[in-house]
Coordinates of C-alpha atoms in Angstrom, one line a residue:
X1 CA 19.4 -3.2 -29.5
X2 CA 21.9 -5.4 -27.6
X3 CA 20.4 -6.1 -23.8
X4 CA 23.4 -3.8 -22.6
X5 CA 22.3 -0.8 -24.3
X6 CA 18.6 -1.3 -23.7
X7 CA 19.8 -1.5 -19.9
X8 CA 21.8 1.7 -20.5
X9 CA 18.6 3.4 -22.0
X10 CA 16.6 2.5 -18.8
X11 CA 19.0 3.7 -16.7
X12 CA 19.0 7.3 -18.7
X13 CA 15.5 7.5 -18.3
X14 CA 15.8 7.0 -14.3
X15 CA 18.1 9.9 -13.9
X16 CA 17.0 12.1 -16.5
X17 CA 13.1 12.3 -15.6
X18 CA 12.9 14.5 -12.6
X19 CA 9.9 12.9 -10.9
X20 CA 11.4 9.3 -11.1
X21 CA 14.7 10.3 -9.7
X22 CA 13.3 12.3 -7.3
X23 CA 11.4 9.5 -5.8
X24 CA 14.5 7.5 -5.7
X25 CA 16.7 10.2 -3.8
X26 CA 13.4 10.4 -1.4
X27 CA 14.2 7.3 -0.2
X28 CA 17.5 8.0 1.3
X29 CA 16.1 11.7 2.3
X30 CA 13.0 10.5 3.8
X31 CA 14.6 7.7 5.9
X32 CA 17.5 10.0 7.2
X33 CA 15.3 12.9 8.0
X34 CA 12.5 10.7 10.4
X35 CA 16.0 9.0 11.7
X36 CA 17.0 12.1 12.8
X37 CA 13.6 13.3 14.3
X38 CA 12.8 10.1 16.1
X39 CA 16.0 9.1 17.4
X40 CA 16.9 12.5 18.3
X41 CA 13.9 13.2 20.4
X42 CA 13.2 10.0 21.8
X43 CA 15.7 7.4 20.9
X44 CA 17.3 7.1 24.1
X45 CA 13.8 6.9 26.1
X46 CA 12.7 4.0 23.8
X47 CA 16.2 2.1 24.3
X48 CA 15.4 2.3 28.0
X49 CA 12.3 0.8 27.9
X50 CA 11.9 -3.0 29.3
X51 CA 12.3 -5.2 26.5
X52 CA 12.9 -2.7 24.0
X53 CA 14.4 -3.9 20.4
X54 CA 17.2 -1.7 20.3
X55 CA 18.2 -2.9 16.9
X56 CA 14.5 -2.2 15.2
X57 CA 14.4 1.2 17.1
X58 CA 17.3 1.9 14.7
X59 CA 16.0 0.8 11.6
X60 CA 12.5 2.4 12.3
X61 CA 12.6 5.0 9.7
X62 CA 12.7 2.5 6.9
X63 CA 8.9 2.1 7.3
X64 CA 8.8 5.5 5.9
X65 CA 11.5 5.0 3.3
X66 CA 9.8 2.2 2.0
X67 CA 7.2 4.3 1.0
X68 CA 9.3 6.4 -1.1
X69 CA 10.6 3.1 -2.6
X70 CA 7.0 2.0 -3.7
X71 CA 6.7 5.4 -5.0
X72 CA 9.9 5.5 -6.8
X73 CA 9.3 1.6 -8.6
X74 CA 5.5 2.5 -9.3
X75 CA 6.6 6.0 -11.1
X76 CA 9.3 4.3 -13.3
X77 CA 7.2 2.4 -14.8
X78 CA 3.9 4.4 -15.0
X79 CA 5.9 7.0 -16.7
X80 CA 5.8 4.7 -19.7
X81 CA 1.7 4.8 -20.1
X82 CA 2.0 8.6 -20.2
X83 CA 1.4 10.3 -23.5
X84 CA 2.1 7.1 -25.7
X85 CA 5.9 6.9 -24.0
X86 CA 5.4 2.9 -24.5
X87 CA 4.9 2.9 -28.1
X88 CA 8.2 4.8 -28.6
X89 CA 10.1 2.5 -26.1
X90 CA 8.6 -0.6 -28.2
X91 CA 9.5 0.8 -31.5
X92 CA 13.2 0.9 -30.3
X93 CA 12.9 -2.4 -28.4
X94 CA 10.3 -4.7 -29.9
X95 CA 11.2 -7.6 -27.9
X96 CA 8.9 -6.9 -25.2
X97 CA 10.5 -9.5 -22.9
X98 CA 14.1 -7.8 -23.3
X99 CA 12.4 -4.5 -22.7
X100 CA 10.5 -5.2 -19.8
X101 CA 13.7 -7.2 -18.2
X102 CA 16.0 -4.2 -18.6
X103 CA 13.6 -1.9 -17.1
X104 CA 12.9 -4.1 -13.8
X105 CA 17.2 -4.5 -13.5
X106 CA 17.3 -0.8 -13.7
X107 CA 14.7 -0.1 -11.2
X108 CA 16.0 -2.8 -8.8
X109 CA 19.6 -2.4 -9.4
X110 CA 19.2 1.4 -8.6
X111 CA 16.9 1.1 -5.4
X112 CA 19.3 -1.9 -4.3
X113 CA 22.2 0.6 -4.2
X114 CA 20.3 3.5 -3.0
X115 CA 18.7 1.2 -0.7
X116 CA 21.9 -0.1 1.0
X117 CA 23.3 3.3 1.1
X118 CA 20.0 4.4 3.0
X119 CA 19.9 1.5 5.4
X120 CA 23.7 1.7 6.7
X121 CA 23.8 5.5 6.8
X122 CA 20.3 5.8 8.9
X123 CA 21.8 3.1 11.2
X124 CA 25.0 4.7 11.7
X125 CA 23.6 8.1 12.0
X126 CA 21.0 6.9 14.3
X127 CA 23.4 5.4 16.7
X128 CA 24.7 9.3 17.3
X129 CA 21.7 10.0 19.3
X130 CA 21.3 7.1 21.6
X131 CA 24.1 7.8 23.8
X132 CA 25.2 4.7 26.3
X133 CA 22.7 2.8 24.1
X134 CA 24.3 2.9 20.7
X135 CA 25.6 0.1 19.1
X136 CA 27.6 -1.0 16.4
X137 CA 27.9 -3.0 13.3
X138 CA 29.6 -5.8 15.4
X139 CA 26.3 -5.9 17.7
X140 CA 24.4 -9.4 17.0
X141 CA 22.2 -9.0 14.0
X142 CA 23.3 -5.4 13.1
X143 CA 25.2 -6.3 10.0
X144 CA 22.5 -8.6 8.8
X145 CA 19.7 -5.8 9.4
X146 CA 21.6 -3.0 7.7
X147 CA 22.1 -5.3 4.5
X148 CA 18.7 -7.0 4.9
X149 CA 17.1 -3.4 5.2
X150 CA 18.6 -2.3 1.9
X151 CA 17.4 -5.6 0.0
X152 CA 14.2 -4.8 1.8
X153 CA 13.5 -1.5 0.2
X154 CA 14.8 -3.2 -3.6
X155 CA 12.2 -5.7 -3.4
X156 CA 9.3 -3.1 -2.4
X157 CA 10.2 -1.1 -5.4
X158 CA 10.1 -4.2 -7.6
X159 CA 6.7 -5.1 -6.0
X160 CA 5.6 -1.4 -6.8
X161 CA 7.1 -1.8 -10.4
X162 CA 5.6 -4.8 -11.3
X163 CA 2.1 -3.7 -10.0
X164 CA 2.4 -0.5 -12.1
X165 CA 3.0 -2.5 -15.3
X166 CA -0.1 -4.6 -14.6
X167 CA -2.4 -1.5 -13.3
X168 CA -0.6 1.0 -15.4
X169 CA -0.9 3.7 -12.9
X170 CA 1.3 4.8 -10.2
X171 CA -1.6 6.2 -8.2
X172 CA -3.4 3.0 -8.4
X173 CA -0.3 1.3 -7.1
X174 CA 0.1 3.8 -4.1
X175 CA -3.7 3.4 -3.5
X176 CA -3.2 -0.3 -3.1
X177 CA -0.2 -0.8 -1.2
X178 CA -0.3 2.0 1.3
X179 CA -3.4 1.2 3.0
X180 CA -2.5 -2.4 2.5
X181 CA 0.8 -1.8 4.5
X182 CA -0.5 1.0 7.2
X183 CA -3.8 0.0 7.7
X184 CA -4.9 -3.4 6.8
X185 CA -2.4 -5.2 9.5
X186 CA -3.8 -3.0 12.5
X187 CA -7.3 -4.3 11.3
X188 CA -6.6 -7.7 11.0
X189 CA -4.0 -8.3 13.7
X190 CA -6.3 -9.6 16.5
X191 CA -8.4 -11.8 14.0
X192 CA -5.7 -12.9 11.6
X193 CA -2.1 -12.5 13.1
X194 CA -0.7 -15.4 11.3
X195 CA -1.7 -14.1 7.9
X196 CA -0.4 -10.5 8.9
X197 CA 3.0 -11.6 9.5
X198 CA 3.2 -13.2 6.1
X199 CA 2.4 -9.8 4.3
X200 CA 5.1 -8.4 2.2
X201 CA 6.0 -5.5 4.5
X202 CA 5.7 -7.4 7.7
X203 CA 7.8 -10.7 6.6
X204 CA 10.4 -8.3 5.2
X205 CA 10.6 -6.3 8.2
X206 CA 11.6 -9.2 10.1
X207 CA 14.8 -8.7 9.1
X208 CA 15.4 -5.8 11.1
X209 CA 14.4 -7.2 14.5
X210 CA 17.1 -8.6 16.8
X211 CA 15.2 -12.1 17.3
X212 CA 11.8 -12.3 15.6
X213 CA 9.6 -14.3 17.7
X214 CA 6.3 -14.8 15.6
X215 CA 6.2 -15.5 12.1
X216 CA 9.2 -16.2 9.8
X217 CA 13.0 -15.6 10.7
X218 CA 14.9 -12.6 9.3
X219 CA 16.0 -14.2 6.0
X220 CA 12.8 -16.2 5.4
X221 CA 10.8 -13.3 5.8
X222 CA 13.0 -11.6 3.6
X223 CA 12.6 -14.5 1.1
X224 CA 8.6 -14.3 1.7
X225 CA 8.8 -10.6 0.6
X226 CA 10.8 -11.7 -2.5
X227 CA 8.1 -13.8 -3.4
X228 CA 5.6 -11.1 -3.5
X229 CA 7.7 -9.2 -5.4
X230 CA 8.5 -12.1 -8.2
X231 CA 4.6 -12.8 -8.4
X232 CA 3.9 -9.0 -9.2
X233 CA 6.7 -8.9 -11.6
X234 CA 5.8 -12.1 -13.2
X235 CA 2.0 -10.5 -13.7
X236 CA 3.3 -7.4 -14.9
X237 CA 5.7 -9.1 -17.8
X238 CA 2.5 -11.0 -18.7
X239 CA 0.5 -7.6 -19.1
X240 CA 3.3 -6.0 -21.1
X241 CA 3.8 -8.7 -23.2
X242 CA 0.3 -9.3 -24.3
X243 CA -1.7 -5.8 -24.1
X244 CA -1.7 -3.1 -26.6
X245 CA 0.6 -0.4 -26.1

């Protein structure tokens, strides 16, 4: 099969398997729901607090959207390890590197498109609830944060996809990443702040800040997240290429 045909077949899997497509759409649905609930109730109060980062507040819901992005990446890969599906896929595409590259391209491309739509939409919808504190895409850093937020969600999906190829389980990936992102930073913040700022989620979210003060800058932080994702993808490629289906 040609690379184009393999890529097309991987896109068909994403849009036709309900659990995978549903987790992809959950990125947008979850982020918008949290945006409306949070900014609609406490948005103006948060904006009025001294030192409040209005830009970061506008993208607060991406923290929850990233969980759906992780679920999408993990599910899209782990489905290959159910009921011998991987053997069927490799029978159609014996070149494992081509199969893996096409799958990750489909996952990353889908997550990037949905991520950008999610980031821009949540930002614009959120401003409807901020009254006189509302900002536009022309506000310093706003366009950068909207674009960076979409890229960040795609990188998180790819990080999860690479780990799923290595661990062969979406549950294992979720069990590893969610505590790492939601619990570990709060445990280490007082003793290893420098380490926390370079975790994949904290580093990538620097792009959402007006003026990041600690750790890497906006695009540098996103590059750190990209390195984490690349390492996971490389490990996943090794596993798919060398392990039995």
